[in-house]
Amino acid sequence: MSGTRAYVIRVAEDPADREACFAVRKEVFVGEQGVPEDIEYDAHDAGAVHVLAVREDGVPLGTGRLLYGAEVAAKTGGDLSVGSLGRLAVTREARGLGVGAALVRAVEDAARARGLAAVDLHAQTHALGFYERLGYEAYGPEFPDAGIPHRAMRRFLQR
């Protein structure tokens, strides 16, 4: 961690880290965006790789998850070499600090470590520019998810 960063990014390995991830998602998606809690958490959470941004004093700042494998192939057009980045959420206090970009890169690192060639995501349309700056390209039409407009995006990973 450099002196300019007041947080660390890590894979959520233990139950406390996973609960911190879920708390951030609840704050951002359920609390701020009005996503129904019963659709925010799903069966994919159990097998996902969750990443967590934590302030130096232990306060969670953001999270994201990577899905991959046959059970989530529908999210990636059936391509098992493509992972699915999702549930990227950054707390209001941490926005603008680079936390979101760091979480995306951590998910990409996890995808590379699992031999994946690309990462797909479903971006809220207001966030398209954020993902484009990170190398993602939109494809396909706009669609609603939890009542929020989204676009599919993909980034091919370099080894």
XYZ file of C-alpha atoms in Angstrom:
159
model
C 0.000 0.000 0.000
C 1.411 3.358 -0.981
C 1.347 6.388 1.283
C -1.377 8.008 -0.839
C -3.880 5.190 -0.387
C -5.913 5.021 2.784
C -7.316 1.572 2.026
C -6.362 -1.946 1.009
C -8.057 -4.337 -1.403
C -8.217 -8.018 -0.533
C -10.104 -11.163 -1.431
C -12.830 -11.753 1.142
C -11.745 -15.088 2.571
C -13.454 -15.282 5.946
C -17.093 -14.864 7.055
C -16.451 -11.410 8.554
C -15.071 -10.145 5.211
C -18.052 -11.574 3.333
C -20.452 -9.926 5.784
C -18.625 -6.625 5.190
C -19.126 -7.103 1.435
C -22.825 -7.744 1.942
C -23.149 -4.705 4.225
C -21.654 -2.431 1.552
C -23.990 -3.889 -1.060
C -26.973 -3.352 1.214
C -25.969 0.261 1.865
C -25.424 1.088 -1.810
C -27.875 -1.061 -3.764
C -30.730 -1.503 -1.304
C -30.400 1.726 0.675
C -29.332 4.229 -1.991
C -30.663 2.700 -5.215
C -33.802 0.989 -3.943
C -32.950 -2.497 -5.200
C -35.212 -5.003 -3.376
C -33.144 -6.849 -0.792
C -34.580 -10.204 -1.856
C -32.966 -9.882 -5.308
C -29.687 -8.287 -4.200
C -28.364 -11.530 -2.716
C -28.471 -14.675 -4.825
C -27.322 -18.274 -5.027
C -24.172 -17.154 -6.873
C -22.819 -15.421 -3.763
C -21.752 -18.732 -2.214
C -19.361 -19.667 -5.045
C -18.235 -16.181 -6.038
C -14.843 -14.609 -5.470
C -15.632 -11.495 -3.432
C -13.163 -8.608 -3.179
C -13.279 -6.021 -0.426
C -11.841 -2.534 -0.013
C -11.143 -1.713 3.625
C -10.011 1.572 5.131
C -6.874 1.385 7.284
C -9.049 1.438 10.421
C -11.077 -1.552 9.190
C -14.149 0.268 7.827
C -15.372 -1.388 4.597
C -15.427 0.984 1.611
C -16.368 -1.164 -1.350
C -16.847 -4.595 -2.817
C -17.232 -6.538 -6.042
C -17.520 -10.164 -7.070
C -16.328 -12.496 -9.804
C -18.491 -15.326 -11.082
C -17.066 -17.965 -13.392
C -17.643 -21.525 -14.553
C -20.507 -23.525 -16.008
C -23.076 -22.436 -13.418
C -22.853 -18.807 -14.577
C -22.229 -19.357 -18.301
C -25.594 -17.746 -19.102
C -24.135 -14.431 -17.881
C -21.225 -14.672 -20.347
C -22.930 -15.939 -23.483
C -21.969 -19.524 -22.673
C -18.241 -18.810 -22.925
C -16.452 -20.544 -20.038
C -13.301 -18.477 -20.649
C -15.185 -15.324 -19.616
C -15.865 -14.323 -16.036
C -18.647 -12.055 -14.823
C -17.858 -9.007 -12.690
C -20.814 -7.878 -10.632
C -22.134 -6.281 -7.479
C -19.474 -3.551 -7.646
C -20.373 -1.075 -4.925
C -18.465 1.763 -3.267
C -19.749 3.608 -0.215
C -20.645 7.264 -0.651
C -17.713 8.383 1.545
C -15.198 6.490 -0.611
C -16.332 7.627 -4.054
C -13.722 9.562 -5.972
C -10.793 7.914 -4.150
C -10.064 5.271 -6.815
C -11.684 2.472 -4.821
C -13.974 1.369 -7.655
C -11.136 1.119 -10.183
C -8.986 -0.774 -7.664
C -11.827 -3.244 -7.046
C -12.297 -3.800 -10.798
C -8.563 -4.500 -11.179
C -8.688 -6.924 -8.231
C -11.550 -8.821 -9.876
C -9.574 -8.900 -13.127
C -6.536 -10.255 -11.251
C -8.733 -12.987 -9.761
C -10.036 -13.797 -13.258
C -6.481 -14.035 -14.654
C -5.470 -16.289 -11.769
C -8.288 -18.638 -12.783
C -7.182 -18.695 -16.430
C -10.018 -16.546 -17.766
C -9.490 -14.596 -20.984
C -12.063 -11.829 -20.485
C -14.473 -10.275 -18.001
C -18.057 -9.283 -18.749
C -20.242 -7.020 -16.658
C -23.646 -5.399 -16.712
C -23.044 -1.691 -16.143
C -25.638 0.774 -14.992
C -25.777 3.191 -17.907
C -24.652 6.152 -15.798
C -21.416 4.201 -15.115
C -20.523 3.389 -18.739
C -17.799 6.060 -18.860
C -16.178 4.686 -15.693
C -15.895 1.200 -17.196
C -14.829 2.533 -20.609
C -11.902 4.317 -18.923
C -10.904 0.912 -17.516
C -10.887 -0.682 -20.978
C -14.398 -2.168 -21.170
C -16.455 -1.970 -24.364
C -20.252 -1.937 -24.411
C -22.154 -4.351 -26.624
C -25.792 -5.154 -27.187
C -28.855 -3.083 -26.368
C -29.745 -1.347 -23.118
C -31.819 -3.503 -20.749
C -33.400 -3.085 -17.300
C -32.052 -4.877 -14.234
C -33.813 -4.230 -10.916
C -35.557 -1.347 -12.697
C -32.226 0.336 -13.552
C -30.999 0.709 -17.186
C -27.874 -1.379 -17.935
C -25.571 -2.289 -20.836
C -23.396 -5.367 -21.234
C -19.647 -4.677 -21.405
C -16.529 -6.811 -21.901
C -12.783 -6.425 -21.441
C -10.259 -8.905 -22.783
C -7.495 -9.556 -20.280
C -3.818 -9.517 -21.063
C -1.791 -12.313 -19.546
